[in-house]
Structure formats: structure tokens, C-alpha cells
Short mmCIF file of C-alpha atoms and ligand atoms in Angstrom, two decimals:
data_model
loop_
_atom_site.label_atom_id
_atom_site.label_comp_id
_atom_site.label_asym_id
_atom_site.label_seq_id
_atom_site.Cartn_x
_atom_site.Cartn_y
_atom_site.Cartn_z
CA MET A 1 106.71 161.47 139.07
CA PRO A 2 108.06 158.08 140.25
CA GLN A 3 107.12 156.89 143.76
CA LYS A 4 109.90 157.60 146.27
CA LYS A 5 111.28 154.40 147.74
CA TYR A 6 113.66 155.52 150.46
CA LEU A 7 114.01 157.91 153.39
CA ALA A 8 116.72 158.65 155.94
CA GLY A 9 116.52 158.47 159.73
CA VAL A 10 118.97 160.20 162.06
CA ASP A 11 119.56 159.61 165.77
CA LEU A 12 121.61 162.55 167.05
CA GLY A 13 122.99 161.81 170.51
CA GLY A 14 125.46 163.64 172.72
CA THR A 15 128.35 161.52 171.47
CA TRP A 16 127.16 159.48 168.47
CA ILE A 17 125.24 160.07 165.29
CA ARG A 18 123.43 157.09 163.78
CA VAL A 19 122.11 157.53 160.26
CA VAL A 20 120.14 154.94 158.30
CA LEU A 21 118.83 154.72 154.78
CA SER A 22 115.52 152.92 155.05
CA ASP A 23 112.85 151.69 152.66
CA MET A 24 109.28 152.86 153.21
CA GLN A 25 108.53 149.77 155.34
CA GLY A 26 111.31 150.57 157.84
CA HIS A 27 113.85 148.03 156.59
CA PHE A 28 117.34 149.49 156.95
CA VAL A 29 119.33 149.20 153.72
CA GLN A 30 122.44 151.08 154.90
CA LYS A 31 123.53 152.30 158.30
CA VAL A 32 126.43 154.32 159.64
CA ASN A 33 127.52 155.40 163.14
CA GLU A 34 130.04 158.17 163.74
CA LYS A 35 131.13 160.43 166.60
CA VAL A 36 129.46 163.84 166.42
CA ASP A 37 131.63 166.52 164.82
CA GLU A 38 131.68 169.19 167.54
CA THR A 39 134.12 171.65 165.93
CA CYS A 40 131.36 174.26 165.70
CA SER A 41 127.59 174.46 165.76
CA GLU A 42 127.36 174.42 161.93
CA ALA A 43 129.57 171.32 161.83
CA VAL A 44 126.77 169.19 163.32
CA SER A 45 124.33 169.72 160.44
CA ALA A 46 127.20 169.54 157.92
CA HIS A 47 128.13 166.16 159.39
CA LEU A 48 124.55 164.89 159.01
CA ILE A 49 124.39 166.09 155.42
CA ARG A 50 127.69 164.35 154.66
CA LEU A 51 126.47 161.05 156.11
CA VAL A 52 123.13 161.15 154.26
CA HIS A 53 125.01 161.78 150.99
CA LEU A 54 127.40 158.95 151.81
CA LEU A 55 124.61 156.41 152.42
CA CYS A 56 122.76 157.48 149.27
CA LYS A 57 125.94 157.21 147.19
CA LYS A 58 126.64 153.70 148.54
CA HIS A 59 123.18 152.70 147.46
CA GLY A 60 123.42 154.36 144.04
CA ILE A 61 120.78 157.06 144.55
CA THR A 62 120.92 160.83 144.97
CA ALA A 63 119.76 162.49 148.21
CA HIS A 64 117.13 164.26 146.12
CA ALA A 65 115.43 160.90 145.56
CA LEU A 66 114.64 160.55 149.29
CA SER A 67 111.07 161.14 150.43
CA GLY A 68 112.48 162.96 153.47
CA VAL A 69 114.75 162.91 156.51
CA GLY A 70 113.57 162.37 160.10
CA ILE A 71 115.86 163.53 162.91
CA ALA A 72 115.50 162.28 166.50
CA SER A 73 117.54 164.28 168.99
CA ALA A 74 117.81 164.86 172.72
CA GLY A 75 116.32 168.28 173.50
CA PRO A 76 115.50 170.86 174.39
CA LEU A 77 114.09 171.41 170.91
CA ASP A 78 112.27 174.17 169.16
CA MET A 79 110.34 171.79 166.91
CA LYS A 80 108.83 174.49 164.69
CA ARG A 81 112.18 176.12 163.91
CA GLY A 82 113.95 172.75 163.76
CA VAL A 83 116.75 173.73 166.15
CA LEU A 84 118.29 172.51 169.41
CA VAL A 85 118.29 175.17 172.12
CA ASN A 86 121.03 175.04 174.79
CA PRO A 87 121.46 171.27 174.45
CA PRO A 88 123.22 169.94 177.60
CA ASN A 89 125.04 167.29 175.53
CA LEU A 90 126.59 169.63 172.96
CA PRO A 91 128.71 172.72 173.68
CA PHE A 92 126.57 175.21 171.68
CA ASP A 93 123.69 177.63 172.44
CA THR A 94 121.83 176.78 169.24
CA VAL A 95 122.20 173.99 166.70
CA MET A 96 120.27 174.53 163.45
CA LEU A 97 119.16 171.22 161.98
CA THR A 98 116.17 171.12 159.66
CA GLU A 99 116.88 174.25 157.54
CA PRO A 100 120.49 173.40 156.58
CA LEU A 101 119.46 169.81 155.72
CA LYS A 102 116.46 170.95 153.66
CA GLU A 103 118.65 173.38 151.76
CA ALA A 104 121.51 170.98 151.10
CA LEU A 105 119.46 167.86 150.31
CA GLY A 106 116.40 169.44 148.68
CA VAL A 107 113.96 167.21 150.59
CA PRO A 108 111.58 167.73 153.55
CA VAL A 109 113.10 167.29 157.02
CA CYS A 110 111.46 166.92 160.45
CA LEU A 111 112.88 167.07 163.97
CA VAL A 112 111.44 165.27 167.01
CA ASN A 113 112.60 164.59 170.55
CA ASP A 114 114.48 161.28 170.79
CA CYS A 115 112.19 159.75 173.45
CA THR A 116 109.07 160.79 171.56
CA ALA A 117 110.63 159.30 168.44
CA ALA A 118 111.44 156.06 170.29
CA ALA A 119 107.77 155.72 171.27
CA MET A 120 106.82 156.18 167.60
CA GLY A 121 109.48 153.64 166.57
CA GLU A 122 108.14 151.07 169.04
CA THR A 123 104.50 151.52 167.96
CA THR A 124 105.41 151.49 164.25
CA PHE A 125 108.08 148.77 164.12
CA GLY A 126 108.43 147.19 167.58
CA VAL A 127 106.49 145.25 170.20
CA ALA A 128 104.01 148.09 170.77
CA ARG A 129 102.49 147.82 167.27
CA GLY A 130 98.73 148.22 167.65
CA VAL A 131 98.96 149.05 171.39
CA GLU A 132 96.65 152.03 172.05
CA ASN A 133 98.09 153.03 175.44
CA PHE A 134 101.82 152.71 175.59
CA VAL A 135 104.86 154.40 177.17
CA TYR A 136 108.53 154.07 176.24
CA ILE A 137 111.06 154.88 178.96
CA THR A 138 114.81 155.24 178.53
CA ILE A 139 117.20 154.82 181.44
CA SER A 140 120.49 155.99 180.01
CA THR A 141 122.76 158.98 180.74
CA GLY A 142 119.42 160.65 181.56
CA ILE A 143 115.84 159.41 181.95
CA GLY A 144 113.03 160.26 179.55
CA GLY A 145 109.85 158.88 178.05
CA GLY A 146 107.37 159.02 175.24
CA ALA A 147 103.66 158.37 175.74
CA ILE A 148 100.92 157.24 173.36
CA VAL A 149 97.49 157.70 174.96
CA ASN A 150 94.36 156.47 173.12
CA SER A 151 96.59 156.00 170.05
CA THR A 152 97.63 159.69 170.19
CA LEU A 153 101.27 160.68 170.60
CA LEU A 154 101.52 163.20 173.44
CA LEU A 155 103.65 166.25 172.62
CA GLY A 156 102.63 169.06 175.01
CA LYS A 157 102.44 172.83 174.51
CA ASP A 158 106.19 173.12 173.77
CA GLY A 159 106.75 169.50 172.68
CA ASN A 160 108.17 168.54 176.10
CA SER A 161 105.68 165.95 177.37
CA HIS A 162 108.52 163.41 177.54
CA GLU A 163 110.22 164.93 180.61
CA VAL A 164 109.29 162.09 182.98
CA GLY A 165 112.88 162.00 184.28
CA HIS A 166 112.07 165.21 186.13
CA PHE A 167 109.11 163.73 188.04
CA VAL A 168 109.72 164.33 191.75
CA ILE A 169 110.36 161.02 193.51
CA ASP A 170 111.95 162.33 196.75
CA TYR A 171 110.06 165.10 198.55
CA GLN A 172 113.11 165.71 200.75
CA GLY A 173 115.09 166.59 197.63
CA ARG A 174 118.31 165.06 198.91
CA LEU A 175 119.94 165.13 195.46
CA THR A 176 119.97 167.98 192.95
CA CYS A 177 119.20 167.19 189.30
CA GLY A 178 121.24 168.41 186.30
CA CYS A 179 118.31 170.79 185.61
CA GLY A 180 118.97 172.52 188.96
CA ARG A 181 115.80 171.28 190.74
CA ARG A 182 115.81 168.86 193.65
CA GLY A 183 114.40 165.38 194.13
CA HIS A 184 113.98 164.50 190.44
CA TRP A 185 113.96 160.81 189.35
CA GLU A 186 116.91 161.36 186.99
CA ALA A 187 119.03 162.79 189.84
CA TYR A 188 118.98 159.37 191.55
CA CYS A 189 118.64 156.70 188.87
CA SER A 190 120.22 157.82 185.58
CA GLY A 191 123.58 156.45 184.49
CA ARG A 192 125.20 159.83 185.06
CA ASN A 193 123.70 160.39 188.52
CA MET A 194 123.62 156.93 190.12
CA PRO A 195 127.16 157.53 191.50
CA ASN A 196 125.82 160.61 193.37
CA TYR A 197 123.20 158.39 195.01
CA VAL A 198 125.82 155.80 195.99
CA ARG A 199 128.15 158.47 197.46
CA MET A 200 125.25 159.96 199.46
CA ARG A 201 124.25 156.54 200.82
CA PHE A 202 127.88 155.65 201.62
CA GLU A 203 128.06 158.75 203.82
CA GLU A 204 124.81 157.84 205.56
CA ILE A 205 125.83 154.20 206.08
CA GLY A 206 129.26 155.13 207.43
CA LEU A 207 132.82 154.19 206.54
CA LYS A 208 133.01 151.24 208.95
CA THR A 209 130.45 149.23 206.96
CA VAL A 210 131.27 150.70 203.55
CA ARG A 211 134.97 149.77 203.86
CA THR A 212 134.10 146.05 203.81
CA SER A 213 132.37 146.18 200.42
CA THR A 214 134.00 145.00 197.18
CA LEU A 215 132.76 148.16 195.49
CA TYR A 216 134.68 150.40 197.91
CA LYS A 217 137.80 148.23 197.85
CA GLU A 218 137.97 148.14 194.05
CA LEU A 219 137.95 151.92 193.90
CA SER A 220 140.67 151.96 196.60
CA GLY A 221 138.37 154.28 198.50
CA ASP A 222 138.46 156.91 195.73
CA LEU A 223 134.73 157.48 195.27
CA SER A 224 135.29 160.26 192.71
CA ARG A 225 136.11 157.48 190.20
CA LEU A 226 132.83 155.65 190.77
CA CYS A 227 130.58 155.12 187.74
CA ALA A 228 127.28 153.26 187.31
CA ALA A 229 129.02 150.30 185.64
CA ASP A 230 131.12 149.73 188.83
CA LEU A 231 127.95 149.35 190.89
CA PHE A 232 126.40 146.80 188.49
CA SER A 233 129.68 144.92 188.22
CA ALA A 234 130.07 144.66 192.03
CA ALA A 235 126.45 143.47 192.31
CA ARG A 236 127.09 140.75 189.69
CA ARG A 237 129.85 139.50 191.99
CA LYS A 238 127.32 139.42 194.87
CA ASP A 239 128.73 142.37 196.82
CA LYS A 240 126.08 142.77 199.53
CA LEU A 241 126.21 146.56 199.71
CA ALA A 242 126.08 146.97 195.90
CA LEU A 243 123.05 144.63 195.79
CA GLU A 244 121.30 146.64 198.52
CA LEU A 245 121.97 149.95 196.78
CA LEU A 246 120.75 148.61 193.43
CA ASP A 247 117.57 147.44 195.16
CA GLU A 248 117.07 150.96 196.58
CA ILE A 249 117.70 152.54 193.17
CA GLY A 250 115.27 149.99 191.73
CA GLU A 251 112.61 151.05 194.21
CA LEU A 252 113.14 154.70 193.20
CA ASN A 253 112.80 153.63 189.54
CA ALA A 254 109.58 151.84 190.52
CA ILE A 255 108.23 155.11 191.98
CA GLY A 256 108.96 156.75 188.60
CA PHE A 257 107.22 153.88 186.78
CA ALA A 258 104.26 154.13 189.19
CA ASN A 259 103.94 157.87 188.43
CA VAL A 260 103.99 157.07 184.70
CA THR A 261 101.38 154.33 185.25
CA ASN A 262 99.16 156.66 187.28
CA ALA A 263 99.45 159.50 184.77
CA TYR A 264 99.07 157.66 181.43
CA ASP A 265 97.42 154.31 182.36
CA PRO A 266 99.35 152.34 179.72
CA SER A 267 98.86 148.63 179.06
CA LEU A 268 102.54 148.29 178.06
CA ILE A 269 105.76 150.07 179.07
CA THR A 270 108.91 149.20 177.14
CA VAL A 271 112.30 150.17 178.50
CA GLY A 272 115.52 151.00 176.67
CA GLY A 273 118.67 153.08 177.16
CA THR A 274 122.22 151.93 177.76
CA VAL A 275 121.86 151.36 181.51
CA THR A 276 118.90 149.02 180.93
CA LEU A 277 120.26 147.30 177.81
CA LYS A 278 123.46 146.36 179.65
CA ASN A 279 121.81 145.30 182.94
CA VAL A 280 118.37 143.98 182.03
CA GLU A 281 117.41 142.01 185.15
CA ALA A 282 119.22 144.27 187.63
CA VAL A 283 117.15 147.20 186.33
CA LEU A 284 113.77 145.61 185.53
CA GLY A 285 113.65 143.14 188.47
CA PRO A 286 113.26 145.72 191.29
CA ILE A 287 110.91 147.86 189.17
CA ARG A 288 108.53 144.90 188.75
CA LYS A 289 108.94 144.07 192.46
CA TYR A 290 108.04 147.54 193.83
CA VAL A 291 105.84 149.28 191.24
CA GLY A 292 102.65 147.84 192.76
CA ASP A 293 103.46 149.49 196.12
CA TYR A 294 103.13 152.95 194.53
CA ALA A 295 100.72 152.71 191.59
CA ILE A 296 96.95 152.96 191.97
CA ASN A 297 96.24 151.97 188.35
CA ARG A 298 96.40 148.40 187.08
CA ILE A 299 100.09 147.55 186.53
CA PRO A 300 101.07 147.43 182.84
CA GLU A 301 103.27 144.82 181.25
CA ILE A 302 106.88 146.04 181.62
CA ARG A 303 109.46 144.69 179.19
CA MET A 304 112.61 145.54 177.24
CA THR A 305 112.34 147.40 173.96
CA SER A 306 112.47 145.00 171.02
CA LEU A 307 114.49 147.52 168.99
CA GLY A 308 117.57 147.63 171.23
CA GLU A 309 120.01 150.47 170.67
CA ASN A 310 118.28 151.29 167.36
CA VAL A 311 114.99 152.36 168.94
CA CYS A 312 115.60 156.09 168.36
CA VAL A 313 116.73 155.72 164.77
CA TYR A 314 113.67 153.53 164.07
CA GLY A 315 111.75 156.40 165.66
CA ALA A 316 113.35 158.91 163.30
CA VAL A 317 112.25 156.74 160.36
CA ALA A 318 108.73 156.45 161.85
CA ALA A 319 108.60 160.25 162.31
CA ALA A 320 109.63 160.80 158.67
CA LEU A 321 106.92 158.36 157.53
CA LYS A 322 104.30 160.06 159.70
CA TYR A 323 105.13 163.71 159.08
CA LEU A 324 106.75 163.80 155.65
CA SER A 325 105.27 161.09 153.43
ZN1 LIG B 1 115.49 167.61 186.78
#
């Protein structure tokens, strides 16, 4: 039987699907991005199957010739059954993934959490190659992480060891997280929830001061329209209040990074996710400034992911190489 030369990696997000055809060394030969087909739960796997076939056809091979397909997806996952269970980003109770793909493509398929996958991608193809103690953190719509400790990928009893975004960083629990609990890191610092933090602080600071800020003026006082990008944009134009609030959010991020440092003792943390990729210094600067105030362990090197927005799809390829080859 001839040696298989290609595999497919899938990054299934809340809005976008990225699919790549890769060689066995992780070089992408074809790539496609499309919006997730949300017409019904079955449409998601059908969409993935269609895209894998499309990439194979473009490259003149059949899907059957693949050594396997790795899928990286935001959870919660049931890894063993290969399904998403009540995913907050998709409007379905259950999304079957591995079985429909196995059946339609006739090749092995694995499913891993996207943050776990990203950590595998970084240690297989990125700047964390050869690093024995490493954590990847994403600051995006949500916050999550993947940890490699003594060269072992941490998964946990249900495969949920990546839930660092739900570390408690505020014992007063002033903000409620999307998960329903209070005081979680993600409730203050994720792209989706940063506006809640700003609105809370605006109320505490008082209208008299808030009214003078560019941020407030640009929204014409309508704080319901506020999004994370507005805060970063006002800070770039040196709005004093926006800069102060970003520094506070940065200190809260640093508490999260200190918890990660204390728990896993990594020598390197790489950071990705849309919020970070678009605002590198505004996000990483305050983290580096404050992390030492909260961590007891030696502070790791903290830097951007070298794989950019492709970190999860590289992770899907790495997962396929690890679990299916
Ligand atoms: Zn939470």
C-alpha cells in the first residue's frame, strides 16, 4: 500500500470554518475559509465534508487518499463520541462531527478542543518546538488555553483542562461570566465581555468625568453600542480614560497569566486570538508589567504566537499527525 502523503486539518469556529490540505510535514498545499453553514446541525458536518472534497479535488487526489482528518473546535466536546455538546457559538444541542466525516470520507477522523489543538500546533510547528513546559493562551471572543507540562499535553478527566478563562480573578465577583458564574477572567477581559467591564467602570467613575472622554463622545453616550475595538481605537488616539481602562484590563489579564504561571510553571507562554493579534502591545504590555506582582513562580517568556490566525488549524494538523498517523 503506498505511503499516504496528505491529511486535512479543520478549524471549526463560531463563525468561520478553515480547512487545509497539508503534507505530512505541516506544509499547507491548499486552504479554504468559509462561513459555517448553520441551516441545521447536520449541515455543519456536511459543510466540512464538502470542503475536504473540494480541496482534494483541486489537488487531484481523492479524499480516500488522506491519512486522516483532524478537527479543532471550540467546546464543550465529547471527545470520545466526536460531538459538540451545547456549543455556545452554534445554535444546536449536539453537532456530530467525527462519525459523519469518517463515513463520508472513509478515513480516520479525530476531534480536539481548539485551544488544546493550538498548543499542539505551537509545539509541533511554531515557536514552542522542543519546549517541555509551555502554555498557549487565546484572548479572543472568549479566553482559553492549552498546557504542555513535562512534554505531556494536559487533557483532564473530561478533556477540559483548557478552561483557564474561567479562573476566578475577582473574589468580589462584580461581573457575571457567560457560563453563569461570577468573577471569571473571561467575564472581564475577553473581546465579548470587555464592554461590560468598561460600562461597570464608567458607572463607578461617574458621568462627569466619563463625559469628557473621546470614547464616550464617539458613542454619543450610547454605551450599548460599545465594543472592544472602540476601546482600543480610543486608546490609540491617547484618550486618557481608555488608556486607564486598558491598563486595568491588562492588570486583570496579568492575574490570569500569573495563575497560569503558578499552576503550570511554563518557560514560555504564547498568546493568540483576535483581540491580541489586532492589539499586540496594548494587550501584552500591561501583562508583562503586572504579572510579577501576582506570580510566585519564575516569570516565563511571554510572546505572540508565531502561527497567527492559523494556530488552530496548524493544531488540527498536529492532532491528526499525533492521533491518526
Ligand atoms: Zn466562566
